[in-house]
Coordinates of C-alpha atoms in Angstrom, one line a residue:
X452 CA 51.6 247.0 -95.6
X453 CA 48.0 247.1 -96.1
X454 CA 45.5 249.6 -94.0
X455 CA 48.2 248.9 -90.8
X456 CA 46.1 251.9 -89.2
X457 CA 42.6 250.4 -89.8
X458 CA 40.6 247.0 -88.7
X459 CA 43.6 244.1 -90.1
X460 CA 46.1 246.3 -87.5
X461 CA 43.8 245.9 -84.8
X462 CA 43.4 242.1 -86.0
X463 CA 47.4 241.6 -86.4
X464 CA 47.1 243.3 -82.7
X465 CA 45.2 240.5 -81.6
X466 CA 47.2 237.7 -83.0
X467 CA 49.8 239.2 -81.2
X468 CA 48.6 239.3 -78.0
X469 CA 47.6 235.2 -78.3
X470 CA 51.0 234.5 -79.4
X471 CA 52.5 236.4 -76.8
X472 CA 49.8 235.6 -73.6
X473 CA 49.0 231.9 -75.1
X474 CA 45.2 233.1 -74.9
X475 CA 43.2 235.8 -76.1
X476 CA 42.2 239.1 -74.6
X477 CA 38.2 238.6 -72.5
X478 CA 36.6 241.4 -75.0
X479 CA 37.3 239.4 -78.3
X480 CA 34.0 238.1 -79.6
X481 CA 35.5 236.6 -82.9
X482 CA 38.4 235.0 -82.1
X483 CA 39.2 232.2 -84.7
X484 CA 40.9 234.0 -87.5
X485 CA 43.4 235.2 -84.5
X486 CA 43.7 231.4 -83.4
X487 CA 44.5 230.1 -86.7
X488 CA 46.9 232.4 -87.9
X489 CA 48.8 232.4 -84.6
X490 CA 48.9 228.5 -85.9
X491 CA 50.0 229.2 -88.6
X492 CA 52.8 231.5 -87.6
X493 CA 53.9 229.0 -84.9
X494 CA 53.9 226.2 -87.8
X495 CA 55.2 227.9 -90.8
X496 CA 57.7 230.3 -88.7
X497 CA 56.2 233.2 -91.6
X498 CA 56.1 237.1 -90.9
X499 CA 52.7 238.1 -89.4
X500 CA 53.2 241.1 -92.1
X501 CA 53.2 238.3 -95.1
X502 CA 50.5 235.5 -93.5
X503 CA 48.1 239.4 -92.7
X504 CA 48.5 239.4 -96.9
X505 CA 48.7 235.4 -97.6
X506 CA 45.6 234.3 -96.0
X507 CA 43.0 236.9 -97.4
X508 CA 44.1 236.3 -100.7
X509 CA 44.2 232.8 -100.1
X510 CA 40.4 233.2 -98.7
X511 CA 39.7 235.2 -101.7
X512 CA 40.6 232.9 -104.4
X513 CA 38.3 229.9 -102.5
X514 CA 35.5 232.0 -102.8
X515 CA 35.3 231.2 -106.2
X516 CA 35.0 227.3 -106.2
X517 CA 32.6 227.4 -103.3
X518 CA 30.1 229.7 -105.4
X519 CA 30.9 227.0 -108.1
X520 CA 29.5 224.0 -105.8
X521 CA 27.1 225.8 -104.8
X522 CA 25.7 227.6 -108.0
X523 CA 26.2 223.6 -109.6
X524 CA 24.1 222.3 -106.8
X525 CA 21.1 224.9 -107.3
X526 CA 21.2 225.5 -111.1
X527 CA 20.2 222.7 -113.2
X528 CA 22.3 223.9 -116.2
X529 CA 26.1 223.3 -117.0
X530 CA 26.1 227.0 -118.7
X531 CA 24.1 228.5 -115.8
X532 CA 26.8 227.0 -113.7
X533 CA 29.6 228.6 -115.7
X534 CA 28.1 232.0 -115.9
X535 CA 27.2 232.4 -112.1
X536 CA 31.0 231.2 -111.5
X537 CA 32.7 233.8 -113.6
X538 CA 30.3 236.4 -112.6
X539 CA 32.0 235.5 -109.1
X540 CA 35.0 236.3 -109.9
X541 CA 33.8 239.6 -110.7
X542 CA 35.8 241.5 -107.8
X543 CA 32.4 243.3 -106.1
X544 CA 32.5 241.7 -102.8
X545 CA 35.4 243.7 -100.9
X546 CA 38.6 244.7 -101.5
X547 CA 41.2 241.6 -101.3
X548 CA 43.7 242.1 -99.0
X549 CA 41.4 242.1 -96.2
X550 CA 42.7 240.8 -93.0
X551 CA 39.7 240.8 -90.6
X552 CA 37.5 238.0 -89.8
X553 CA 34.2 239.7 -91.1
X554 CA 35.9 239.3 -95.0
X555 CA 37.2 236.0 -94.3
X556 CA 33.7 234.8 -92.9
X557 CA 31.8 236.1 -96.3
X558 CA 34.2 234.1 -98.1
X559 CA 33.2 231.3 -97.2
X560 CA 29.5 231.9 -96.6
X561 CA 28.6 230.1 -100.2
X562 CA 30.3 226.9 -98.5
X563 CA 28.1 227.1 -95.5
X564 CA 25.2 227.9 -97.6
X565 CA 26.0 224.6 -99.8
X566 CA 26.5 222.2 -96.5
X567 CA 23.0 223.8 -95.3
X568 CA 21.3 223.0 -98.6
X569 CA 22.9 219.6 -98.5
X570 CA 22.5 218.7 -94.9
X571 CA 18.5 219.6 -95.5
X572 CA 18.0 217.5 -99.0
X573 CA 19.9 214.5 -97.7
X574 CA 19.8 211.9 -95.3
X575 CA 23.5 211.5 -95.3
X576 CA 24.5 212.1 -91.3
X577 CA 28.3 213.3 -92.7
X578 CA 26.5 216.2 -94.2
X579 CA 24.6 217.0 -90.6
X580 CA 27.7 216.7 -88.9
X581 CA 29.7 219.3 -91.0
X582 CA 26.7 221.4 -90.6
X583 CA 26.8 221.1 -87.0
X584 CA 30.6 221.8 -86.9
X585 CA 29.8 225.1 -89.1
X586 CA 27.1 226.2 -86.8
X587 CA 29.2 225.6 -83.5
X588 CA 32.5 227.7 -85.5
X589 CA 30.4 230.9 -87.7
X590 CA 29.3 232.7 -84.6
X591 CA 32.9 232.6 -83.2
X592 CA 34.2 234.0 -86.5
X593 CA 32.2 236.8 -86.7
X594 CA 28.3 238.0 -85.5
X595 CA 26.9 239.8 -89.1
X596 CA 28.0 236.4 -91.3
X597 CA 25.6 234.5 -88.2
X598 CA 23.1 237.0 -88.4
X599 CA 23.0 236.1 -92.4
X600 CA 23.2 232.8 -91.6
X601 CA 20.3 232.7 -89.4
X602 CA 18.6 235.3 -91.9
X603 CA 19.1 232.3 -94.5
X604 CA 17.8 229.3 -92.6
X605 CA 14.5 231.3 -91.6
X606 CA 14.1 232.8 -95.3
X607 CA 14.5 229.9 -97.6
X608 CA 11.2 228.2 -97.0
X609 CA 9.3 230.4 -97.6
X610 CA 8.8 231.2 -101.3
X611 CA 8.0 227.7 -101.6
X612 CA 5.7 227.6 -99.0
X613 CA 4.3 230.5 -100.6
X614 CA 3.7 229.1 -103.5
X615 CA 2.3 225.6 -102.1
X616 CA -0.3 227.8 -100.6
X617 CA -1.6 230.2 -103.9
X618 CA -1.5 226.3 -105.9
X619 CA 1.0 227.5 -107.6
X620 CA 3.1 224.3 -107.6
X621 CA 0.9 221.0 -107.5
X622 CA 3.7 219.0 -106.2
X623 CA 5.2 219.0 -102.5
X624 CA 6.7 222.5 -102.1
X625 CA 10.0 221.3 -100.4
X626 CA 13.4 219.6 -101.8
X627 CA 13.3 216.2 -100.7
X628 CA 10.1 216.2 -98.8
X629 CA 9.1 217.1 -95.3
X630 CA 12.8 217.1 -94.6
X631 CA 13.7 220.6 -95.4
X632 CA 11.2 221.7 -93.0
X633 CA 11.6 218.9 -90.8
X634 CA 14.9 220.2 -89.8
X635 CA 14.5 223.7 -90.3
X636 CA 13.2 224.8 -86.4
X637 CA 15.1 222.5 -84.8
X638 CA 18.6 223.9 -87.1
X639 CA 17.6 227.5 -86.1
X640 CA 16.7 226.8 -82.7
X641 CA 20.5 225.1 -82.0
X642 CA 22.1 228.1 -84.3
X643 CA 20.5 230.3 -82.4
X644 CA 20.6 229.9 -78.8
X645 CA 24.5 228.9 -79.5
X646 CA 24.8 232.6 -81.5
X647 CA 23.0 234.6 -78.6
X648 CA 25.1 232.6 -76.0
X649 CA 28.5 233.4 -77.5
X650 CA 28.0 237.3 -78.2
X651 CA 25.8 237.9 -75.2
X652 CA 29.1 237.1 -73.3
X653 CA 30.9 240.0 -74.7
X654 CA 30.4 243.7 -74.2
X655 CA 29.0 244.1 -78.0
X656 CA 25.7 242.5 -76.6
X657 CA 25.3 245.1 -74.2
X658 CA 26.3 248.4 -76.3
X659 CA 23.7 246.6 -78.9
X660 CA 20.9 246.2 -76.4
X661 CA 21.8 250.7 -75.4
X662 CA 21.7 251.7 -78.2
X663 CA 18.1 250.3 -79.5
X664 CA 16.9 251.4 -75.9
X665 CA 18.6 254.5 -76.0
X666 CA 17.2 255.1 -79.5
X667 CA 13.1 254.4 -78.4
X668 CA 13.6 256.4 -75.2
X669 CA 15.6 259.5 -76.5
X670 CA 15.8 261.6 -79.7
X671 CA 18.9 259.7 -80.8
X672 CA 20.3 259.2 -84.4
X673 CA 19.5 255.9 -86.3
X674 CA 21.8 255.0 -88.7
X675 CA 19.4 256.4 -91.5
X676 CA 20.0 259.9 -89.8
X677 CA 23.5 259.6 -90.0
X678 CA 23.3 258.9 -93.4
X679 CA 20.7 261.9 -94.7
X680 CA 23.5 263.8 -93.2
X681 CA 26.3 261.7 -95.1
X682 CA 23.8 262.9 -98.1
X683 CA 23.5 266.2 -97.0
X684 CA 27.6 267.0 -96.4
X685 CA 28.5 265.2 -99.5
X686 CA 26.2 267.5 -101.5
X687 CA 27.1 270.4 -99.8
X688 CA 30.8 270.3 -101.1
X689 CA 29.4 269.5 -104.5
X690 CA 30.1 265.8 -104.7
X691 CA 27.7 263.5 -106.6
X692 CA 25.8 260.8 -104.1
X693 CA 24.4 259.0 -107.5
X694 CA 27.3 258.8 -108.8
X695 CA 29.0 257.3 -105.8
X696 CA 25.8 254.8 -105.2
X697 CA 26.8 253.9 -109.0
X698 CA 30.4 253.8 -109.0
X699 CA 30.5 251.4 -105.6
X700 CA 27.8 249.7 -106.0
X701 CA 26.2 249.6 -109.3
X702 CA 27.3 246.0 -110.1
X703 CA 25.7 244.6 -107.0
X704 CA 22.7 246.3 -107.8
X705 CA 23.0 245.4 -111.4
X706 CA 23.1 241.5 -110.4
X707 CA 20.2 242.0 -108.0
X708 CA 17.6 243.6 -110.6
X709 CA 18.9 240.3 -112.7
X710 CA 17.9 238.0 -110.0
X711 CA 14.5 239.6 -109.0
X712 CA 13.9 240.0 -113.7
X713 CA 14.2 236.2 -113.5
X714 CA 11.7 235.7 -110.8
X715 CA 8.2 235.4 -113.2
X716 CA 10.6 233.1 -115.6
X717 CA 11.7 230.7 -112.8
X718 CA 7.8 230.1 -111.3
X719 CA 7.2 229.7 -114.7
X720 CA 9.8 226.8 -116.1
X721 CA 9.2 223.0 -116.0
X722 CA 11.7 221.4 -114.9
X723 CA 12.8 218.9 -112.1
X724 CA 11.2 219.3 -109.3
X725 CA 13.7 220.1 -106.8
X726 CA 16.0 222.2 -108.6
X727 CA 13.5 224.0 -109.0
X728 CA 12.2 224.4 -105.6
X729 CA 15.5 225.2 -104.8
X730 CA 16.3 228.4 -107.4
X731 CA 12.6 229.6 -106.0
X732 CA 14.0 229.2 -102.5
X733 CA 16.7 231.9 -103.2
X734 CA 14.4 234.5 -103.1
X735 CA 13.4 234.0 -99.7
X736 CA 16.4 235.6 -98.2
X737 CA 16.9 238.0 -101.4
X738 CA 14.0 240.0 -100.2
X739 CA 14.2 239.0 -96.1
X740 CA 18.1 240.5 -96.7
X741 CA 16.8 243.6 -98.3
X742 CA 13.6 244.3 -95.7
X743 CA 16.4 243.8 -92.8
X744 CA 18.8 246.0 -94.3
X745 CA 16.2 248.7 -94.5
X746 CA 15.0 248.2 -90.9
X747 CA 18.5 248.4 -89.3
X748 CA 18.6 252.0 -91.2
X749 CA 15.6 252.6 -88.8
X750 CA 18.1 251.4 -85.8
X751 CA 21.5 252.0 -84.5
X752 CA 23.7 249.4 -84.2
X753 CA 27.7 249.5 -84.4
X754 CA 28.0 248.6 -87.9
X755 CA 26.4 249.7 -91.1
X756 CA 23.5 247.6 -92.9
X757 CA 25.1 247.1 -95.9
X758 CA 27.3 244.7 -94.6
X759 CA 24.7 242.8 -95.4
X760 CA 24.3 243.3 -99.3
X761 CA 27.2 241.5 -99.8
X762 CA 25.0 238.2 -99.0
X763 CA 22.0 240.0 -101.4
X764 CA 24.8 239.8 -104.0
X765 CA 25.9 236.3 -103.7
X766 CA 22.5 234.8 -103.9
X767 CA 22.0 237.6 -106.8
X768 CA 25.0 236.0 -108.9
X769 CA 23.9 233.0 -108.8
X770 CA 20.3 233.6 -110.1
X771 CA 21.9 236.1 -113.0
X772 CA 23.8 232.6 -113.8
X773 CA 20.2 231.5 -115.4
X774 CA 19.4 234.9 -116.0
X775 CA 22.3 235.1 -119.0
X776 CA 22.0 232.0 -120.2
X777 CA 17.8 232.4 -120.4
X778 CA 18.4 235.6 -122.0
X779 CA 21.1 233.6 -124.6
X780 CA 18.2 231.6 -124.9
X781 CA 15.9 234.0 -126.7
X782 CA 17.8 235.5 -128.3
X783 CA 19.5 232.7 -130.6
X784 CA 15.7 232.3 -131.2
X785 CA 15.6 236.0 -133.2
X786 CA 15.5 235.6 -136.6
X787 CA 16.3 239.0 -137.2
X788 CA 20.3 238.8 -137.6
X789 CA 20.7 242.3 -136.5
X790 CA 19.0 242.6 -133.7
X791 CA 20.4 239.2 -132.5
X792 CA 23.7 241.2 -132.7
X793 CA 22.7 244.1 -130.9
X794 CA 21.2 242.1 -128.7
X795 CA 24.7 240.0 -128.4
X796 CA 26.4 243.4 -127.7
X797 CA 24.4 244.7 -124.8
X798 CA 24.5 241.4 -122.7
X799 CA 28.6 241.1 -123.3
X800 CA 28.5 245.4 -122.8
X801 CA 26.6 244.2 -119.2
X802 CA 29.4 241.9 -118.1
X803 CA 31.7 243.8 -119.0
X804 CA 30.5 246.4 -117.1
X805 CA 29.8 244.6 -113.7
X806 CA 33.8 243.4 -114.0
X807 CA 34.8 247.0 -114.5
X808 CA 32.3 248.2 -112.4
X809 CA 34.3 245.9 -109.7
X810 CA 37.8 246.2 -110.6
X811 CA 37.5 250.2 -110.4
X812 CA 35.8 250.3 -106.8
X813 CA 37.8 247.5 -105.6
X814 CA 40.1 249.3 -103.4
X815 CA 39.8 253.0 -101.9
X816 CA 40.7 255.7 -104.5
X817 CA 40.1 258.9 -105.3
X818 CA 37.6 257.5 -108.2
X819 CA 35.8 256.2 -105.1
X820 CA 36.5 259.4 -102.9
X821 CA 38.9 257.1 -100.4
X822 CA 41.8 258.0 -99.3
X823 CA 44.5 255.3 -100.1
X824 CA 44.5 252.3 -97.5
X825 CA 48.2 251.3 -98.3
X826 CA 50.8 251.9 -95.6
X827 CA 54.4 252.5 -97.0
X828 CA 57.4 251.0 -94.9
X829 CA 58.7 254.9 -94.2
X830 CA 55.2 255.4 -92.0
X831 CA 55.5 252.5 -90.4
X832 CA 59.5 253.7 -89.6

């Protein structure tokens, strides 16, 4: 059994109680992933302990073809496509056999992010009704994924009206017209009172709301406190904290100075239009994701702010998909045979490294400093 005295307990808790009560308990703000399993179990007639394991690896091994439609429907290039899709299956996002709905929900955040980009470059209804359904469903399956999401709808606009204001572009700055921005205030306004409606009925909304007022009022910790003392404890028993930065999240932050070295090549490039408009787009939320995860250091809410470098990293690989291939690029363009070679060897030295890099800090470990999350059948005895 996997972590049985951590979060996907408390979740196999919940499913549970709805199988037992027919409904679930008043103080569960995310309740779908508890609906559907106890679905599942009622249909299938499976062990809760096998369907706790089945479905995140299920969940898991999806989030690869979404980042696949969605890295084919930005990118312009079939090799940009293929590297941002095997750069996905890289193993940095969380450790996969994750039974809570927060994992399940970043799964398939790509997928939400393609129906958004579709819904807003189309004038197909079908793809504004599946966006619809999304919106009604993500805040019910977990509050940080809709915080990203909204995050994502404000953010991607931007660079491109950035850059219709300097001149930089001479063309219309958005895909498909007026349409992306058309539907954009209207999109967040629905997300958004729908969001704040849902939590606000919980108790979260309240704790949230005492802790930021408890945190102007009084000399209370934020969470960037708390973590100076993290710093401070860790180096006081003679642990490494850049090592541990590295080791957990060094390929993240590998793909995310990939994305942000590509930015000067991707104002620069001449191709169609809207592709292009929408690989400039990404950055919008690259940066709004990393300013918000610095401000939340400055507050204190119940979870950390790098949850939300997970979302950085997704919109990360799929930039460093036309980051390799650009870099491929210029270098079959050297002349010189041996430093084409060495030049060969430190981009394959790179991937290898974010895939090592992923496997090693997949689960807790003492190369991690974790203690071990599995649960042997004796304990549970």
């Amino acid at each position: 059994m996997w972590c049985i005295w951590g979060d996907p307990a408390t979740h196999i808790f919940y499913t549970k109680q709805i199988m037992g009560n027919g409904k679930f308990s008043s103080d569960l703000f995310y309740p779908i992933l508890h609906i559907y399993t106890t679905e599942i179990l009622l249909l299938t007639n499976l062990n809760i302990i096998a369907v706790h394991k089945i479905l995140p690896l299920v969940s898991g091994c999806l989030y690869v073809p979404y980042m696949y439609i969605l890295s084919r429907f930005i990118l312009y290039n079939q090799r940009q496509v293929i590297f941002a899709t095997v750069l996905s299956c890289a193993l940095i996002s969380d450790w996969y056999l994750n039974f809570t709905p927060n994992y399940l929900a970043n799964n398939i955040f790509p997928l939400i992010f393609f129906i958004l980009l579709k819904a807003m470059s189309s004038k197909n209804v079908s793809w504004e009704l599946l966006l619809m359904i999304s919106i009604f469903l993500y805040p019910v399956l977990h509050p940080v994924p809709t915080i990203a999401f909204m995050i994502l709808i404000l953010a991607l606009p931007l660079p491109n009206q950035l850059s219709h204001i300097l001149g930089i572009d001479n063309k219309d700055s958005s895909p498909k017209g007026t349409l992306f921005l058309r539907l954009k205030i209207p999109l967040f306004f629905i997300f958004f009172v729908w969001a704040i409606t849902w939590i606000s009925s919980f108790y979260l909304w309240e704790a949230t709301i005492i802790n930021i007022y408890t945190l102007i009022t009084e000399e209370v910790s934020s969470s960037a406190t708390l973590l100076m003392n993290q710093i401070y404890d860790a180096q006081k028993y003679g642990y490494s904290v850049t090592e541990q930065i590295i080791k957990q999240y060094g390929a993240g932050i590998l793909l995310t100075l990939m994305a942000f070295a590509s930015f000067s090549s991707i104002v620069k490039i001449k191709i169609l239009e809207e592709r292009k408009n929408f690989l400039l787009a990404l950055y919008g939320p690259l940066v709004l994701f990393s300013l918000i995860i610095m401000l939340f250091y400055l507050l204190n809410f119940s979870f950390s702010p790098l949850r939300l470098f997970v979302y950085i990293t997704i919109i990360s690989t799929i930039i460093s998909g036309y980051y390799i291939d650009t870099i491929l690029k210029h270098i079959s363009k050297i002349k010189n045979k041996k430093i084409q070679m060495l030049s060969m060897c430190i981009i394959i030295l790179m991937l290898v490294s974010i895939f090592c890099a992923g496997i090693m800090e997949l689960y807790p470990s003492p190369y991690i400093k974790s203690v071990n999350y599995q649960t042997p059948k004796t304990e549970v005895d």
